[in-house]
Amino acid sequence: MLTTGAGAAETLDPRVVLGAYAIGVFPMADHRTASSVYWVEPKRRAILPLDGFYLSRSLRKTIVQNRFRVTANRAFERVIALCADAADGRPDTWINPAIERVFVQLHRMGYAHSVECWDGDRLAGGLYGLAMGRAFFGESMVSRERDASKVALAWLVARLRAGGFTLLDCQFQTAHLASLGATEISRSVYVGLLSAAIAGAVEGAVAGAPGAASAAGAGSAAGDFFALDRVGASEIVTTESPPDGKVIAQLLTQTS
């Protein structure tokens, strides 16, 4: 892991953060209450190939049976707060208030998105990340019930596939991510994939051009995070009416 100098947490600016992601760098904090952040560029990068998600028989059953109600961008602030909270086996996190604040700003600008898994009215888990061009930078995922984060990731992969994305960045490899199909690549290979994924979508994002955030890029250079909500529908539907789990399982098993 390569780190650069720390900066004051309160100085995080959305445009600076977008510019950092565009060159393969992202912010982290030492712990939840840290007053500063540092910038990270891993020597080895974890990505999850969008055609390589491992859908186990048990996970497919959970998805097809619609065990969780899955939504997108319905509770972004609750998801990031849940990811930042301590939990059994994870007493501290790298998401400090400055990172939380800037991602809420990026969400309001149209760049940061969440996937939520609900058990009734209870938020059982989910994930959040940043979309730019045809790249999605996964930040954190969380479960408060068994398999909730796996289901959220499966829905994210289906959403990215439906929307024409080409890169799902997972930052650091873990055994959990590897079991779902993530693989580790070198920094140089990652930079090549990143450059292709965000080509033509960076200038407006970093400049904060009005309207640029609605698609996290411009024209054909941008993936469509909400394309999944139109799968099987004759007209655009809201994220309150997501596809059935059977559609998700089908999308995940389709070959290119």
C-alpha positions as semicolon CSV with decimal commas, in nm:
position;residue;x (nm);y (nm);z (nm)
1;M;0,000;0,000;0,000
2;L;0,136;0,340;-0,100
3;T;0,025;0,636;0,107
4;T;0,072;1,005;0,062
5;G;0,075;1,283;0,317
6;A;-0,223;1,328;0,548
7;G;-0,444;1,632;0,528
8;A;-0,697;1,798;0,752
9;A;-1,018;1,599;0,745
10;E;-1,243;1,901;0,714
11;T;-1,073;2,006;0,388
12;L;-1,203;1,713;0,182
13;D;-1,359;1,860;-0,129
14;P;-1,584;1,655;-0,361
15;R;-1,392;1,768;-0,671
16;V;-1,060;1,671;-0,514
17;V;-1,201;1,330;-0,423
18;L;-1,330;1,276;-0,777
19;G;-0,994;1,376;-0,920
20;A;-0,818;1,132;-0,688
21;Y;-1,039;0,839;-0,791
22;A;-0,976;0,926;-1,155
23;I;-0,605;0,848;-1,105
24;G;-0,652;0,545;-0,879
25;V;-0,618;0,708;-0,536
26;F;-0,874;0,711;-0,254
27;P;-0,901;0,849;0,101
28;M;-0,899;0,650;0,425
29;A;-0,874;0,731;0,795
30;D;-0,693;0,543;1,071
31;H;-1,014;0,500;1,270
32;R;-1,372;0,620;1,300
33;T;-1,291;0,930;1,507
34;A;-0,967;1,027;1,330
35;S;-0,933;1,398;1,257
36;S;-0,733;1,347;0,937
37;V;-0,730;1,130;0,629
38;Y;-0,456;0,989;0,408
39;W;-0,454;0,899;0,041
40;V;-0,398;0,541;-0,069
41;E;-0,278;0,385;-0,395
42;P;-0,243;0,008;-0,344
43;K;0,036;-0,175;-0,524
44;R;-0,208;-0,461;-0,577
45;R;-0,573;-0,383;-0,654
46;A;-0,879;-0,601;-0,610
47;I;-1,140;-0,591;-0,884
48;L;-1,447;-0,803;-0,945
49;P;-1,487;-0,884;-1,315
50;L;-1,852;-0,817;-1,396
51;D;-1,879;-1,143;-1,589
52;G;-1,701;-1,335;-1,314
53;F;-1,930;-1,299;-1,011
54;Y;-1,955;-1,635;-0,837
55;L;-2,322;-1,708;-0,773
56;S;-2,333;-2,008;-0,542
57;R;-2,635;-2,232;-0,530
58;S;-2,728;-2,111;-0,182
59;L;-2,689;-1,742;-0,271
60;R;-2,891;-1,790;-0,588
61;K;-3,169;-1,946;-0,381
62;T;-3,165;-1,652;-0,140
63;I;-3,188;-1,404;-0,428
64;V;-3,456;-1,591;-0,623
65;Q;-3,671;-1,628;-0,312
66;N;-3,648;-1,252;-0,253
67;R;-3,546;-1,303;0,107
68;F;-3,450;-0,935;0,121
69;R;-3,621;-0,641;-0,041
70;V;-3,343;-0,469;-0,235
71;T;-3,342;-0,102;-0,332
72;A;-3,096;0,152;-0,469
73;N;-3,033;0,502;-0,334
74;R;-3,324;0,479;-0,093
75;A;-3,117;0,522;0,225
76;F;-2,766;0,630;0,130
77;E;-2,692;0,813;0,455
78;R;-2,816;0,519;0,662
79;V;-2,600;0,274;0,465
80;I;-2,279;0,474;0,504
81;A;-2,352;0,525;0,875
82;L;-2,407;0,151;0,915
83;C;-2,081;0,078;0,732
84;A;-1,902;0,322;0,965
85;D;-2,044;0,172;1,285
86;A;-1,851;-0,076;1,495
87;A;-1,980;-0,434;1,492
88;D;-1,889;-0,776;1,627
89;G;-1,553;-0,870;1,479
90;R;-1,502;-0,516;1,349
91;P;-1,451;-0,281;1,644
92;D;-1,342;0,012;1,430
93;T;-1,365;0,133;1,070
94;W;-1,173;0,362;0,835
95;I;-1,477;0,584;0,764
96;N;-1,432;0,901;0,968
97;P;-1,676;1,196;0,972
98;A;-1,494;1,379;0,690
99;I;-1,518;1,080;0,455
100;E;-1,880;1,029;0,553
101;R;-1,962;1,396;0,486
102;V;-1,792;1,412;0,146
103;F;-1,964;1,096;0,027
104;V;-2,301;1,232;0,132
105;Q;-2,215;1,539;-0,078
106;L;-2,113;1,317;-0,370
107;H;-2,439;1,127;-0,337
108;R;-2,637;1,451;-0,356
109;M;-2,432;1,545;-0,662
110;G;-2,525;1,215;-0,829
111;Y;-2,192;1,034;-0,809
112;A;-2,220;0,815;-0,500
113;H;-2,479;0,538;-0,480
114;S;-2,602;0,278;-0,236
115;V;-2,771;-0,060;-0,251
116;E;-2,988;-0,150;0,047
117;C;-3,119;-0,486;0,172
118;W;-3,430;-0,468;0,386
119;D;-3,593;-0,718;0,616
120;G;-3,934;-0,561;0,643
121;D;-3,862;-0,201;0,746
122;R;-3,525;-0,291;0,901
123;L;-3,204;-0,213;0,712
124;A;-3,033;-0,553;0,715
125;G;-2,726;-0,453;0,516
126;G;-2,601;-0,292;0,200
127;L;-2,311;-0,119;0,030
128;Y;-2,211;0,214;-0,117
129;G;-1,963;0,341;-0,370
130;L;-1,878;0,597;-0,635
131;A;-1,965;0,589;-1,005
132;M;-1,760;0,771;-1,267
133;G;-1,778;0,697;-1,636
134;R;-1,809;0,318;-1,668
135;A;-1,625;0,254;-1,341
136;F;-1,779;0,186;-1,002
137;F;-1,555;0,219;-0,699
138;G;-1,691;0,000;-0,421
139;E;-1,625;0,159;-0,084
140;S;-1,776;-0,056;0,189
141;M;-2,045;-0,315;0,248
142;V;-2,212;-0,433;0,564
143;S;-2,438;-0,710;0,696
144;R;-2,657;-0,708;0,999
145;E;-2,821;-1,032;0,884
146;R;-2,667;-1,334;0,717
147;D;-2,594;-1,291;0,346
148;A;-2,723;-0,933;0,329
149;S;-2,395;-0,792;0,197
150;K;-2,359;-1,079;-0,051
151;V;-2,708;-1,010;-0,184
152;A;-2,630;-0,638;-0,208
153;L;-2,311;-0,711;-0,403
154;A;-2,494;-0,951;-0,636
155;W;-2,754;-0,683;-0,710
156;L;-2,478;-0,428;-0,765
157;V;-2,302;-0,651;-1,017
158;A;-2,632;-0,708;-1,200
159;R;-2,697;-0,333;-1,193
160;L;-2,353;-0,255;-1,335
161;R;-2,385;-0,519;-1,604
162;A;-2,724;-0,384;-1,708
163;G;-2,586;-0,030;-1,712
164;G;-2,284;-0,092;-1,933
165;F;-2,014;-0,054;-1,668
166;T;-1,677;-0,218;-1,732
167;L;-1,491;-0,191;-1,400
168;L;-1,587;-0,275;-1,041
169;D;-1,304;-0,168;-0,813
170;C;-1,297;-0,345;-0,474
171;Q;-0,976;-0,174;-0,353
172;F;-0,827;-0,449;-0,130
173;Q;-0,861;-0,823;-0,174
174;T;-1,019;-1,023;0,109
175;A;-1,113;-1,389;0,142
176;H;-1,479;-1,285;0,141
177;L;-1,445;-1,095;-0,188
178;A;-1,233;-1,371;-0,342
179;S;-1,511;-1,621;-0,266
180;L;-1,745;-1,405;-0,475
181;G;-1,511;-1,380;-0,774
182;A;-1,283;-1,087;-0,697
183;T;-0,929;-1,107;-0,825
184;E;-0,611;-0,909;-0,758
185;I;-0,419;-0,724;-1,029
186;S;-0,112;-0,503;-1,042
187;R;-0,128;-0,126;-1,019
188;S;-0,023;-0,088;-1,383
189;V;-0,294;-0,322;-1,510
190;Y;-0,551;-0,146;-1,292
191;V;-0,455;0,197;-1,424
192;G;-0,508;0,073;-1,779
193;L;-0,855;-0,059;-1,696
194;L;-0,939;0,258;-1,507
195;S;-0,828;0,486;-1,792
196;A;-1,047;0,299;-2,039
197;A;-1,345;0,303;-1,802
198;I;-1,340;0,675;-1,730
199;A;-1,223;0,804;-2,070
200;G;-1,426;1,109;-2,166
201;A;-1,600;1,130;-1,829
202;V;-1,346;1,299;-1,605
203;E;-1,321;1,665;-1,700
204;G;-1,682;1,757;-1,623
205;A;-1,677;1,560;-1,301
206;V;-1,365;1,724;-1,161
207;A;-1,477;2,067;-1,275
208;G;-1,814;2,016;-1,110
209;A;-1,995;2,112;-1,429
210;P;-2,372;2,156;-1,377
211;G;-2,561;1,847;-1,486
212;A;-2,250;1,636;-1,531
213;A;-2,321;1,435;-1,219
214;S;-2,659;1,311;-1,336
215;A;-2,486;1,039;-1,534
216;A;-2,149;1,054;-1,361
217;G;-1,998;1,148;-1,693
218;A;-2,095;1,249;-2,041
219;G;-2,279;1,071;-2,320
220;S;-2,158;0,728;-2,418
221;A;-1,867;0,756;-2,174
222;A;-2,097;0,700;-1,877
223;G;-2,254;0,386;-1,740
224;D;-2,622;0,398;-1,644
225;F;-2,660;0,306;-1,279
226;F;-3,038;0,296;-1,312
227;A;-3,069;0,085;-1,628
228;L;-3,156;-0,219;-1,417
229;D;-3,476;-0,051;-1,305
230;R;-3,596;-0,058;-1,666
231;V;-3,522;-0,426;-1,729
232;G;-3,844;-0,598;-1,827
233;A;-4,044;-0,276;-1,799
234;S;-4,217;-0,095;-2,082
235;E;-4,134;0,241;-1,926
236;I;-3,899;0,386;-1,669
237;V;-3,988;0,276;-1,319
238;T;-3,858;0,405;-0,988
239;T;-3,607;0,236;-0,763
240;E;-3,902;0,166;-0,532
241;S;-4,007;-0,106;-0,780
242;P;-3,687;-0,306;-0,839
243;P;-3,674;-0,620;-1,056
244;D;-3,759;-0,958;-0,912
245;G;-3,477;-1,173;-0,776
246;K;-3,522;-1,416;-1,066
247;V;-3,422;-1,136;-1,305
248;I;-3,109;-1,071;-1,101
249;A;-3,009;-1,438;-1,102
250;Q;-3,062;-1,449;-1,477
251;L;-2,849;-1,140;-1,536
252;L;-2,569;-1,284;-1,325
253;T;-2,559;-1,610;-1,519
254;Q;-2,578;-1,461;-1,866
255;T;-2,257;-1,478;-2,066
256;S;-2,128;-1,187;-2,272
